[in-house]
PDB file of C-alpha atoms in Angstrom:
ATOM      1  CA  MET A   1     -31.196 -18.344  19.910  1.00 53.00           C
ATOM      2  CA  ARG A   2     -31.977 -21.842  21.180  1.00 61.00           C
ATOM      3  CA  LYS A   3     -29.369 -23.863  21.948  1.00 59.00           C
ATOM      4  CA  GLY A   4     -29.824 -26.233  18.985  1.00 63.00           C
ATOM      5  CA  GLN A   5     -29.546 -23.006  16.799  1.00 74.00           C
ATOM      6  CA  TYR A   6     -26.160 -22.443  18.796  1.00 77.00           C
ATOM      7  CA  ARG A   7     -24.882 -26.198  17.702  1.00 78.00           C
ATOM      8  CA  PHE A   8     -25.630 -25.380  14.075  1.00 75.00           C
ATOM      9  CA  VAL A   9     -24.099 -22.386  13.914  1.00 78.00           C
ATOM     10  CA  ALA A  10     -20.897 -23.615  15.788  1.00 78.00           C
ATOM     11  CA  GLY A  11     -20.613 -26.802  13.646  1.00 79.00           C
ATOM     12  CA  PHE A  12     -20.167 -24.475  10.213  1.00 82.00           C
ATOM     13  CA  LEU A  13     -18.053 -22.070  12.181  1.00 85.00           C
ATOM     14  CA  PHE A  14     -15.235 -24.800  13.626  1.00 85.00           C
ATOM     15  CA  VAL A  15     -13.679 -25.682  10.190  1.00 87.00           C
ATOM     16  CA  PRO A  16     -13.115 -22.333   8.754  1.00 89.00           C
ATOM     17  CA  VAL A  17     -11.800 -21.324  12.738  1.00 90.00           C
ATOM     18  CA  ALA A  18      -9.945 -24.274  12.920  1.00 91.00           C
ATOM     19  CA  LEU A  19      -8.051 -23.663   9.943  1.00 92.00           C
ATOM     20  CA  TYR A  20      -7.694 -20.211  10.399  1.00 92.00           C
ATOM     21  CA  VAL A  21      -6.003 -20.755  13.771  1.00 92.00           C
ATOM     22  CA  ILE A  22      -3.755 -23.236  11.865  1.00 93.00           C
ATOM     23  CA  PHE A  23      -2.687 -21.452   8.755  1.00 91.00           C
ATOM     24  CA  VAL A  24      -2.552 -17.519  10.223  1.00 89.00           C
ATOM     25  CA  ILE A  25      -2.810 -17.805  13.671  1.00 92.00           C
ATOM     26  CA  TRP A  26       0.121 -20.423  14.799  1.00 93.00           C
ATOM     27  CA  PRO A  27       2.365 -19.197  12.189  1.00 91.00           C
ATOM     28  CA  TYR A  28       3.159 -15.813  14.232  1.00 91.00           C
ATOM     29  CA  ILE A  29       3.084 -17.248  17.194  1.00 93.00           C
ATOM     30  CA  GLN A  30       6.032 -19.072  16.037  1.00 92.00           C
ATOM     31  CA  THR A  31       7.594 -16.209  14.482  1.00 92.00           C
ATOM     32  CA  PHE A  32       7.165 -14.627  18.195  1.00 93.00           C
ATOM     33  CA  GLY A  33       8.903 -17.648  19.436  1.00 93.00           C
ATOM     34  CA  TYR A  34      11.847 -17.806  16.826  1.00 93.00           C
ATOM     35  CA  SER A  35      12.313 -14.144  17.525  1.00 94.00           C
ATOM     36  CA  LEU A  36      13.696 -14.641  20.878  1.00 94.00           C
ATOM     37  CA  THR A  37      16.354 -17.716  19.718  1.00 92.00           C
ATOM     38  CA  ASP A  38      19.654 -17.452  18.055  1.00 90.00           C
ATOM     39  CA  TRP A  39      17.673 -19.605  15.042  1.00 90.00           C
ATOM     40  CA  LYS A  40      19.809 -20.195  11.891  1.00 87.00           C
ATOM     41  CA  GLY A  41      17.072 -21.062   9.708  1.00 78.00           C
ATOM     42  CA  GLN A  42      18.874 -24.466   8.586  1.00 76.00           C
ATOM     43  CA  SER A  43      19.452 -25.588  11.639  1.00 73.00           C
ATOM     44  CA  GLN A  44      16.681 -27.497  13.914  1.00 76.00           C
ATOM     45  CA  THR A  45      18.779 -26.288  16.830  1.00 78.00           C
ATOM     46  CA  PHE A  46      18.452 -23.049  18.634  1.00 83.00           C
ATOM     47  CA  ASP A  47      19.488 -21.167  22.069  1.00 88.00           C
ATOM     48  CA  PHE A  48      16.730 -18.813  23.900  1.00 91.00           C
ATOM     49  CA  VAL A  49      17.918 -15.548  24.137  1.00 92.00           C
ATOM     50  CA  GLY A  50      15.418 -13.839  25.390  1.00 90.00           C
ATOM     51  CA  LEU A  51      14.895  -9.981  24.030  1.00 93.00           C
ATOM     52  CA  ASP A  52      18.486  -9.749  22.594  1.00 94.00           C
ATOM     53  CA  ASN A  53      17.251  -9.228  18.778  1.00 94.00           C
ATOM     54  CA  TYR A  54      15.014  -7.000  19.788  1.00 95.00           C
ATOM     55  CA  LYS A  55      17.716  -4.736  21.418  1.00 94.00           C
ATOM     56  CA  ALA A  56      19.634  -4.904  18.404  1.00 94.00           C
ATOM     57  CA  LEU A  57      17.368  -4.172  16.446  1.00 94.00           C
ATOM     58  CA  LEU A  58      17.126  -0.757  18.341  1.00 92.00           C
ATOM     59  CA  ARG A  59      20.824  -0.165  17.423  1.00 93.00           C
ATOM     60  CA  ASP A  60      20.620  -1.432  13.568  1.00 93.00           C
ATOM     61  CA  ASP A  61      21.101   1.730  11.351  1.00 94.00           C
ATOM     62  CA  VAL A  62      19.607  -0.363   8.507  1.00 92.00           C
ATOM     63  CA  PHE A  63      16.862  -1.470   9.605  1.00 94.00           C
ATOM     64  CA  LEU A  64      16.047   1.941  11.356  1.00 94.00           C
ATOM     65  CA  GLU A  65      16.293   3.682   7.801  1.00 94.00           C
ATOM     66  CA  ALA A  66      14.210   1.029   6.740  1.00 94.00           C
ATOM     67  CA  ILE A  67      11.599   2.145   8.836  1.00 94.00           C
ATOM     68  CA  TRP A  68      12.037   5.815   7.925  1.00 94.00           C
ATOM     69  CA  HIS A  69      11.795   4.835   4.662  1.00 94.00           C
ATOM     70  CA  ASN A  70       8.615   2.613   5.142  1.00 94.00           C
ATOM     71  CA  ILE A  71       7.490   5.637   7.025  1.00 93.00           C
ATOM     72  CA  LEU A  72       7.160   8.027   3.660  1.00 94.00           C
ATOM     73  CA  PHE A  73       5.922   5.217   1.610  1.00 95.00           C
ATOM     74  CA  LEU A  74       2.901   5.589   4.041  1.00 92.00           C
ATOM     75  CA  VAL A  75       3.047   9.324   4.083  1.00 91.00           C
ATOM     76  CA  PHE A  76       2.677   9.956   0.118  1.00 95.00           C
ATOM     77  CA  ILE A  77       1.726   6.667  -1.488  1.00 95.00           C
ATOM     78  CA  PRO A  78      -2.165   6.841   0.522  1.00 94.00           C
ATOM     79  CA  VAL A  79      -2.509  10.694  -0.011  1.00 94.00           C
ATOM     80  CA  ILE A  80      -1.578  10.650  -3.598  1.00 95.00           C
ATOM     81  CA  THR A  81      -3.448   7.754  -4.503  1.00 96.00           C
ATOM     82  CA  ILE A  82      -6.336   8.721  -2.750  1.00 94.00           C
ATOM     83  CA  LEU A  83      -6.555  12.247  -4.462  1.00 93.00           C
ATOM     84  CA  LEU A  84      -5.713  11.142  -7.942  1.00 94.00           C
ATOM     85  CA  ALA A  85      -8.635   8.560  -7.651  1.00 93.00           C
ATOM     86  CA  LEU A  86     -11.073  10.621  -5.955  1.00 91.00           C
ATOM     87  CA  PHE A  87     -10.316  13.698  -8.812  1.00 89.00           C
ATOM     88  CA  PHE A  88     -10.986  11.127 -11.549  1.00 89.00           C
ATOM     89  CA  ALA A  89     -13.965   9.135  -9.762  1.00 88.00           C
ATOM     90  CA  PHE A  90     -15.655  12.592  -9.511  1.00 84.00           C
ATOM     91  CA  MET A  91     -14.963  13.797 -13.174  1.00 83.00           C
ATOM     92  CA  LEU A  92     -15.641  10.753 -14.361  1.00 84.00           C
ATOM     93  CA  ASN A  93     -18.802  10.549 -12.389  1.00 79.00           C
ATOM     94  CA  ALA A  94     -20.583  13.966 -11.597  1.00 71.00           C
ATOM     95  CA  GLY A  95     -17.576  16.160 -13.923  1.00 65.00           C
ATOM     96  CA  GLY A  96     -20.052  17.054 -16.359  1.00 60.00           C
ATOM     97  CA  ARG A  97     -23.055  18.863 -16.670  1.00 54.00           C
ATOM     98  CA  GLY A  98     -26.174  17.969 -18.809  1.00 53.00           C
ATOM     99  CA  LYS A  99     -28.005  20.813 -21.111  1.00 50.00           C
ATOM    100  CA  ALA A 100     -30.918  20.928 -18.700  1.00 47.00           C
ATOM    101  CA  GLY A 101     -29.318  20.880 -15.833  1.00 47.00           C
ATOM    102  CA  GLY A 102     -29.268  17.191 -14.776  1.00 54.00           C
ATOM    103  CA  VAL A 103     -25.546  15.233 -13.658  1.00 60.00           C
ATOM    104  CA  GLN A 104     -23.222  13.059 -15.585  1.00 66.00           C
ATOM    105  CA  GLY A 105     -19.725  12.385 -15.968  1.00 69.00           C
ATOM    106  CA  VAL A 106     -17.299  13.419 -18.614  1.00 71.00           C
ATOM    107  CA  ALA A 107     -17.811  12.140 -22.105  1.00 74.00           C
ATOM    108  CA  GLY A 108     -16.079   8.907 -22.513  1.00 74.00           C
ATOM    109  CA  ALA A 109     -16.317   7.755 -18.732  1.00 76.00           C
ATOM    110  CA  ALA A 110     -16.762   4.513 -19.540  1.00 78.00           C
ATOM    111  CA  PHE A 111     -13.750   4.218 -21.558  1.00 82.00           C
ATOM    112  CA  TYR A 112     -11.694   6.333 -19.186  1.00 82.00           C
ATOM    113  CA  LYS A 113     -12.279   3.377 -16.894  1.00 82.00           C
ATOM    114  CA  ILE A 114     -10.951   0.821 -18.651  1.00 83.00           C
ATOM    115  CA  VAL A 115      -7.854   2.831 -19.008  1.00 85.00           C
ATOM    116  CA  TYR A 116      -7.253   3.573 -15.800  1.00 86.00           C
ATOM    117  CA  PHE A 117      -7.976   0.505 -14.133  1.00 87.00           C
ATOM    118  CA  PHE A 118      -5.362  -1.707 -16.635  1.00 87.00           C
ATOM    119  CA  PRO A 119      -2.245  -1.050 -14.521  1.00 88.00           C
ATOM    120  CA  GLN A 120      -4.456  -2.860 -11.794  1.00 87.00           C
ATOM    121  CA  VAL A 121      -4.436  -6.140 -13.981  1.00 87.00           C
ATOM    122  CA  LEU A 122      -0.725  -6.317 -14.104  1.00 87.00           C
ATOM    123  CA  SER A 123       1.368  -8.498 -11.734  1.00 87.00           C
ATOM    124  CA  LEU A 124       4.114  -6.341  -9.637  1.00 87.00           C
ATOM    125  CA  ALA A 125       6.723  -8.715 -11.475  1.00 87.00           C
ATOM    126  CA  ILE A 126       5.546  -7.199 -14.868  1.00 91.00           C
ATOM    127  CA  LEU A 127       5.469  -3.541 -13.018  1.00 92.00           C
ATOM    128  CA  ALA A 128       8.786  -4.117 -11.959  1.00 90.00           C
ATOM    129  CA  VAL A 129      10.195  -4.996 -15.671  1.00 90.00           C
ATOM    130  CA  LEU A 130       7.952  -2.298 -17.074  1.00 93.00           C
ATOM    131  CA  PHE A 131       9.254   0.403 -14.677  1.00 93.00           C
ATOM    132  CA  ASN A 132      12.824  -0.975 -15.122  1.00 91.00           C
ATOM    133  CA  ALA A 133      12.122   0.075 -18.626  1.00 91.00           C
ATOM    134  CA  VAL A 134      11.110   3.436 -18.216  1.00 92.00           C
ATOM    135  CA  TYR A 135      14.101   4.299 -15.391  1.00 92.00           C
ATOM    136  CA  ARG A 136      17.276   3.205 -17.745  1.00 89.00           C
ATOM    137  CA  SER A 137      19.712   4.990 -16.890  1.00 85.00           C
ATOM    138  CA  ASP A 138      20.534   5.498 -20.252  1.00 83.00           C
ATOM    139  CA  GLY A 139      19.131   7.198 -23.731  1.00 81.00           C
ATOM    140  CA  GLY A 140      17.121   4.042 -24.139  1.00 83.00           C
ATOM    141  CA  GLY A 141      14.876   4.506 -21.502  1.00 86.00           C
ATOM    142  CA  LEU A 142      11.720   6.034 -21.481  1.00 89.00           C
ATOM    143  CA  LEU A 143      11.791   8.993 -19.653  1.00 91.00           C
ATOM    144  CA  ASN A 144      15.296   9.436 -20.206  1.00 90.00           C
ATOM    145  CA  GLY A 145      14.939   9.475 -23.815  1.00 90.00           C
ATOM    146  CA  ALA A 146      11.905  11.936 -23.662  1.00 90.00           C
ATOM    147  CA  LEU A 147      13.901  14.311 -21.522  1.00 90.00           C
ATOM    148  CA  ILE A 148      16.497  14.034 -23.826  1.00 89.00           C
ATOM    149  CA  LYS A 149      14.520  14.726 -26.568  1.00 89.00           C
ATOM    150  CA  VAL A 150      13.206  18.310 -25.334  1.00 90.00           C
ATOM    151  CA  GLY A 151      16.970  19.015 -24.486  1.00 87.00           C
ATOM    152  CA  LEU A 152      16.162  18.498 -20.426  1.00 86.00           C
ATOM    153  CA  VAL A 153      18.754  16.032 -20.414  1.00 85.00           C
ATOM    154  CA  ASP A 154      22.396  15.872 -21.520  1.00 86.00           C
ATOM    155  CA  ALA A 155      22.546  12.586 -23.270  1.00 81.00           C
ATOM    156  CA  ASP A 156      26.328  12.403 -22.431  1.00 80.00           C
ATOM    157  CA  ASN A 157      24.532  12.165 -18.713  1.00 86.00           C
ATOM    158  CA  PRO A 158      21.271  10.797 -18.359  1.00 88.00           C
ATOM    159  CA  VAL A 159      19.524  10.670 -15.052  1.00 89.00           C
ATOM    160  CA  GLU A 160      20.095   7.554 -12.748  1.00 89.00           C
ATOM    161  CA  TRP A 161      16.710   7.049 -11.529  1.00 91.00           C
ATOM    162  CA  LEU A 162      17.203   3.890  -9.682  1.00 90.00           C
ATOM    163  CA  ASN A 163      20.782   4.870  -8.744  1.00 88.00           C
ATOM    164  CA  GLU A 164      20.118   8.028  -7.154  1.00 90.00           C
ATOM    165  CA  PRO A 165      19.749   8.219  -3.122  1.00 89.00           C
ATOM    166  CA  ASN A 166      17.746  11.852  -3.753  1.00 90.00           C
ATOM    167  CA  LEU A 167      15.701  10.202  -6.271  1.00 92.00           C
ATOM    168  CA  VAL A 168      14.710   6.308  -5.619  1.00 93.00           C
ATOM    169  CA  LEU A 169      11.992   6.369  -3.502  1.00 94.00           C
ATOM    170  CA  TRP A 170      10.248   8.457  -5.533  1.00 94.00           C
ATOM    171  CA  ALA A 171      10.761   6.648  -8.110  1.00 94.00           C
ATOM    172  CA  LEU A 172       8.902   3.534  -6.568  1.00 95.00           C
ATOM    173  CA  MET A 173       6.137   5.836  -5.251  1.00 95.00           C
ATOM    174  CA  VAL A 174       5.349   7.170  -9.167  1.00 95.00           C
ATOM    175  CA  ALA A 175       5.220   2.968 -10.009  1.00 94.00           C
ATOM    176  CA  VAL A 176       2.856   2.130  -6.675  1.00 95.00           C
ATOM    177  CA  VAL A 177       0.466   4.968  -7.356  1.00 95.00           C
ATOM    178  CA  TRP A 178       0.294   4.724 -11.237  1.00 94.00           C
ATOM    179  CA  GLN A 179      -0.596   0.799 -11.029  1.00 92.00           C
ATOM    180  CA  GLY A 180      -2.790   1.881  -7.810  1.00 92.00           C
ATOM    181  CA  VAL A 181      -4.766   4.587  -8.872  1.00 93.00           C
ATOM    182  CA  GLY A 182      -7.225   2.779 -11.642  1.00 91.00           C
ATOM    183  CA  PHE A 183      -8.422   0.333  -8.613  1.00 93.00           C
ATOM    184  CA  TYR A 184      -9.094   2.814  -6.549  1.00 93.00           C
ATOM    185  CA  LEU A 185     -11.063   5.100  -9.325  1.00 92.00           C
ATOM    186  CA  VAL A 186     -13.267   2.235  -9.244  1.00 90.00           C
ATOM    187  CA  LEU A 187     -13.734   1.488  -5.800  1.00 91.00           C
ATOM    188  CA  PHE A 188     -14.958   5.145  -5.742  1.00 91.00           C
ATOM    189  CA  SER A 189     -16.726   5.263  -8.681  1.00 88.00           C
ATOM    190  CA  ALA A 190     -18.886   2.234  -7.555  1.00 87.00           C
ATOM    191  CA  ALA A 191     -19.477   4.032  -4.285  1.00 87.00           C
ATOM    192  CA  MET A 192     -20.814   7.493  -6.259  1.00 84.00           C
ATOM    193  CA  GLN A 193     -22.984   5.995  -8.236  1.00 82.00           C
ATOM    194  CA  SER A 194     -24.779   4.680  -5.311  1.00 82.00           C
ATOM    195  CA  ILE A 195     -25.322   8.442  -4.359  1.00 79.00           C
ATOM    196  CA  PRO A 196     -28.676   9.577  -5.521  1.00 79.00           C
ATOM    197  CA  LYS A 197     -28.444  12.393  -8.731  1.00 75.00           C
ATOM    198  CA  ASP A 198     -31.070  14.122  -6.784  1.00 79.00           C
ATOM    199  CA  VAL A 199     -28.468  15.233  -4.011  1.00 79.00           C
ATOM    200  CA  TYR A 200     -25.991  16.834  -7.336  1.00 74.00           C
ATOM    201  CA  GLU A 201     -29.064  17.906  -9.255  1.00 75.00           C
ATOM    202  CA  ALA A 202     -30.012  20.174  -6.129  1.00 79.00           C
ATOM    203  CA  ALA A 203     -26.976  21.437  -5.319  1.00 77.00           C
ATOM    204  CA  LEU A 204     -26.650  22.682  -8.793  1.00 75.00           C
ATOM    205  CA  ILE A 205     -29.970  24.362  -8.582  1.00 78.00           C
ATOM    206  CA  ASP A 206     -29.160  26.366  -5.109  1.00 77.00           C
ATOM    207  CA  GLY A 207     -25.590  27.364  -7.519  1.00 75.00           C
ATOM    208  CA  ALA A 208     -23.193  24.748  -5.693  1.00 74.00           C
ATOM    209  CA  SER A 209     -19.929  25.173  -7.655  1.00 74.00           C
ATOM    210  CA  ARG A 210     -17.945  21.705  -9.368  1.00 73.00           C
ATOM    211  CA  ASN A 211     -15.843  22.369  -5.814  1.00 77.00           C
ATOM    212  CA  GLN A 212     -18.482  22.554  -3.401  1.00 79.00           C
ATOM    213  CA  SER A 213     -20.340  19.734  -4.844  1.00 77.00           C
ATOM    214  CA  PHE A 214     -17.056  17.538  -4.124  1.00 80.00           C
ATOM    215  CA  PHE A 215     -16.407  18.837  -0.661  1.00 81.00           C
ATOM    216  CA  ARG A 216     -19.920  19.104   0.357  1.00 82.00           C
ATOM    217  CA  ILE A 217     -21.638  16.183  -1.077  1.00 81.00           C
ATOM    218  CA  THR A 218     -18.754  13.756  -2.741  1.00 81.00           C
ATOM    219  CA  LEU A 219     -16.423  13.715   0.086  1.00 84.00           C
ATOM    220  CA  PRO A 220     -18.690  13.165   2.981  1.00 84.00           C
ATOM    221  CA  LEU A 221     -20.889  10.600   1.497  1.00 84.00           C
ATOM    222  CA  LEU A 222     -17.747   8.455   0.460  1.00 87.00           C
ATOM    223  CA  TRP A 223     -16.179   8.932   3.978  1.00 86.00           C
ATOM    224  CA  ASP A 224     -16.517   5.384   5.203  1.00 86.00           C
ATOM    225  CA  THR A 225     -15.031   4.113   1.307  1.00 89.00           C
ATOM    226  CA  VAL A 226     -11.543   6.354   1.766  1.00 89.00           C
ATOM    227  CA  GLN A 227     -11.086   5.314   5.166  1.00 87.00           C
ATOM    228  CA  THR A 228     -11.042   1.586   3.608  1.00 88.00           C
ATOM    229  CA  ALA A 229      -8.880   2.828   0.886  1.00 91.00           C
ATOM    230  CA  TRP A 230      -6.306   4.116   3.311  1.00 90.00           C
ATOM    231  CA  VAL A 231      -6.096   1.388   5.413  1.00 87.00           C
ATOM    232  CA  TYR A 232      -5.286  -0.788   2.452  1.00 90.00           C
ATOM    233  CA  LEU A 233      -2.946   2.052   0.655  1.00 92.00           C
ATOM    234  CA  GLY A 234      -1.261   1.986   4.371  1.00 89.00           C
ATOM    235  CA  ILE A 235      -0.568  -1.588   4.721  1.00 88.00           C
ATOM    236  CA  VAL A 236       0.914  -2.012   0.527  1.00 90.00           C
ATOM    237  CA  ALA A 237       3.174   1.296   1.908  1.00 91.00           C
ATOM    238  CA  MET A 238       4.614  -0.917   4.889  1.00 89.00           C
ATOM    239  CA  ASP A 239       5.370  -3.623   2.980  1.00 87.00           C
ATOM    240  CA  MET A 240       6.744  -2.887  -0.758  1.00 90.00           C
ATOM    241  CA  PHE A 241       9.333  -6.085  -0.657  1.00 91.00           C
ATOM    242  CA  VAL A 242       8.200  -7.270  -4.278  1.00 89.00           C
ATOM    243  CA  LEU A 243       8.819  -3.170  -5.933  1.00 91.00           C
ATOM    244  CA  VAL A 244      11.932  -2.933  -4.110  1.00 91.00           C
ATOM    245  CA  SER A 245      13.603  -5.954  -4.481  1.00 90.00           C
ATOM    246  CA  SER A 246      13.051  -6.186  -8.526  1.00 88.00           C
ATOM    247  CA  MET A 247      13.273  -2.984  -9.302  1.00 90.00           C
ATOM    248  CA  THR A 248      16.536  -2.566  -7.411  1.00 86.00           C
ATOM    249  CA  GLN A 249      17.660  -6.551  -7.839  1.00 70.00           C
ATOM    250  CA  ASN A 250      21.276  -5.825  -8.985  1.00 61.00           C
ATOM    251  CA  MET A 251      21.995  -2.845  -5.703  1.00 56.00           C
ATOM    252  CA  GLY A 252      22.595  -6.165  -3.669  1.00 62.00           C
ATOM    253  CA  ALA A 253      20.840  -9.157  -2.057  1.00 74.00           C
ATOM    254  CA  TYR A 254      16.971  -8.556  -2.467  1.00 79.00           C
ATOM    255  CA  GLY A 255      17.077  -4.539  -3.195  1.00 81.00           C
ATOM    256  CA  GLY A 256      17.688  -2.004  -1.383  1.00 84.00           C
ATOM    257  CA  GLY A 257      19.932   0.130  -3.277  1.00 80.00           C
ATOM    258  CA  PRO A 258      22.196   2.430  -3.739  1.00 84.00           C
ATOM    259  CA  ASP A 259      23.477   1.862   0.094  1.00 86.00           C
ATOM    260  CA  HIS A 260      20.818   0.861   1.283  1.00 88.00           C
ATOM    261  CA  HIS A 261      18.357   4.288  -0.132  1.00 90.00           C
ATOM    262  CA  SER A 262      15.845   2.302  -0.918  1.00 91.00           C
ATOM    263  CA  ASP A 263      15.431  -0.486   1.791  1.00 92.00           C
ATOM    264  CA  VAL A 264      12.184  -1.261   3.602  1.00 93.00           C
ATOM    265  CA  MET A 265      11.892  -3.543   6.532  1.00 94.00           C
ATOM    266  CA  SER A 266      10.605  -6.359   4.405  1.00 92.00           C
ATOM    267  CA  THR A 267      13.864  -6.318   2.330  1.00 93.00           C
ATOM    268  CA  VAL A 268      16.136  -5.897   5.219  1.00 93.00           C
ATOM    269  CA  MET A 269      13.977  -8.847   6.962  1.00 93.00           C
ATOM    270  CA  MET A 270      14.274 -11.231   4.023  1.00 91.00           C
ATOM    271  CA  ARG A 271      17.671 -10.552   3.718  1.00 91.00           C
ATOM    272  CA  ASN A 272      18.722 -11.383   7.208  1.00 92.00           C
ATOM    273  CA  PHE A 273      16.688 -14.428   7.117  1.00 90.00           C
ATOM    274  CA  LEU A 274      17.840 -15.828   3.429  1.00 86.00           C
ATOM    275  CA  TYR A 275      20.893 -14.162   2.476  1.00 87.00           C
ATOM    276  CA  TYR A 276      22.684 -13.925   6.325  1.00 88.00           C
ATOM    277  CA  GLY A 277      20.786 -17.218   7.625  1.00 86.00           C
ATOM    278  CA  LYS A 278      20.160 -14.226  10.911  1.00 91.00           C
ATOM    279  CA  SER A 279      16.458 -16.363  10.933  1.00 92.00           C
ATOM    280  CA  GLY A 280      15.875 -15.338  14.570  1.00 93.00           C
ATOM    281  CA  TYR A 281      16.660 -12.051  14.251  1.00 94.00           C
ATOM    282  CA  ALA A 282      14.472 -11.389  11.308  1.00 94.00           C
ATOM    283  CA  CYS A 283      11.826 -13.176  12.918  1.00 95.00           C
ATOM    284  CA  ALA A 284      12.131 -10.412  15.393  1.00 95.00           C
ATOM    285  CA  MET A 285      11.530  -7.816  12.786  1.00 95.00           C
ATOM    286  CA  GLY A 286       8.515  -9.500  11.251  1.00 93.00           C
ATOM    287  CA  VAL A 287       7.241  -9.242  14.818  1.00 95.00           C
ATOM    288  CA  ILE A 288       8.162  -5.177  14.742  1.00 94.00           C
ATOM    289  CA  MET A 289       6.165  -4.926  10.995  1.00 92.00           C
ATOM    290  CA  LEU A 290       3.171  -7.032  12.767  1.00 91.00           C
ATOM    291  CA  LEU A 291       2.982  -4.648  15.393  1.00 92.00           C
ATOM    292  CA  LEU A 292       3.757  -1.477  13.060  1.00 89.00           C
ATOM    293  CA  THR A 293       1.120  -2.146  10.940  1.00 87.00           C
ATOM    294  CA  LEU A 294      -2.052  -3.401  13.262  1.00 88.00           C
ATOM    295  CA  VAL A 295      -0.456   0.166  15.018  1.00 88.00           C
ATOM    296  CA  LEU A 296      -1.461   2.113  12.220  1.00 84.00           C
ATOM    297  CA  SER A 297      -5.219   0.416  10.835  1.00 81.00           C
ATOM    298  CA  VAL A 298      -5.786   1.356  14.262  1.00 85.00           C
ATOM    299  CA  VAL A 299      -4.659   5.030  14.497  1.00 84.00           C
ATOM    300  CA  THR A 300      -5.981   5.492  10.442  1.00 79.00           C
ATOM    301  CA  LEU A 301      -9.109   3.893  11.931  1.00 76.00           C
ATOM    302  CA  ARG A 302      -9.994   6.125  14.734  1.00 80.00           C
ATOM    303  CA  ALA A 303      -8.017   9.495  13.623  1.00 74.00           C
ATOM    304  CA  THR A 304     -10.835   8.738  10.191  1.00 71.00           C
ATOM    305  CA  ARG A 305     -13.491   8.015  12.544  1.00 70.00           C
ATOM    306  CA  ARG A 306     -16.576  10.345  11.764  1.00 65.00           C
ATOM    307  CA  GLU A 307     -20.329  10.289  12.063  1.00 61.00           C
ATOM    308  CA  ARG A 308     -21.702   8.068   9.200  1.00 60.00           C
ATOM    309  CA  ILE A 309     -24.020  10.014   7.159  1.00 59.00           C
ATOM    310  CA  GLU A 310     -27.106   8.487   5.328  1.00 58.00           C
ATOM    311  CA  PHE A 311     -28.893   9.538   2.677  1.00 54.00           C
TER     312      PHE A 311
END
């Protein structure tokens, strides 16, 4: 590249890079700086305390429990969402078989894609309102009402889905998976449509079953897309602030009830930052969240890395 071209490229990159540094990198640096102080949030004066906030995190049972909850979300949300999305995408694109041996999706595949994708257009606030109605702890709730109708639940003693320590995390997972499956179904469908039909037809001629077609053809050719989806869902699992704070909002500041059994790192951080006024301490939590998310992304990309398959 000639010298003039370097200046031309640098001129185009200067403004976006400067904006990225100012609005993305600099706030991270500020957060780390505040995490080393006893900043109260409202005051402009604070004292340097070194690593005291990080040492306190190691003794904070609420924050440590919140990390465990994020780990549970990290394990189950990506696995369930990706498996369901892959299954539905495969059925909609290659689940049917033509009379002449060709490969096609199930009947009405285009309509099903719209139906499955519909939850993705709902905001998280609307999703929280919707599932609060589903999980109402009386006969008026959709889930309790259905269970009462079929006789699985006593009308005088309905299940308190969001107030039961052993159920609240699973209730939140269902909401996240319900919303996310449609998006990843469309993502995987787009990737599947780029796979030549001849590949599937050759496998059918060789006597491959539907399961063999999926595991030997579809999944290997979609691995890069699955890997990307896993990283994004992992980031979702590391956050969960909006749903937890909205769906469990009557159980304490910024949700987390009952008795911190649904707390995640983000709700504990916001509670300390805005409710308790321990802003420097909350910044230390934010730094830990950033580091864990980066480690998660790197580990996931390396653990799922495999030789790229060309077709």
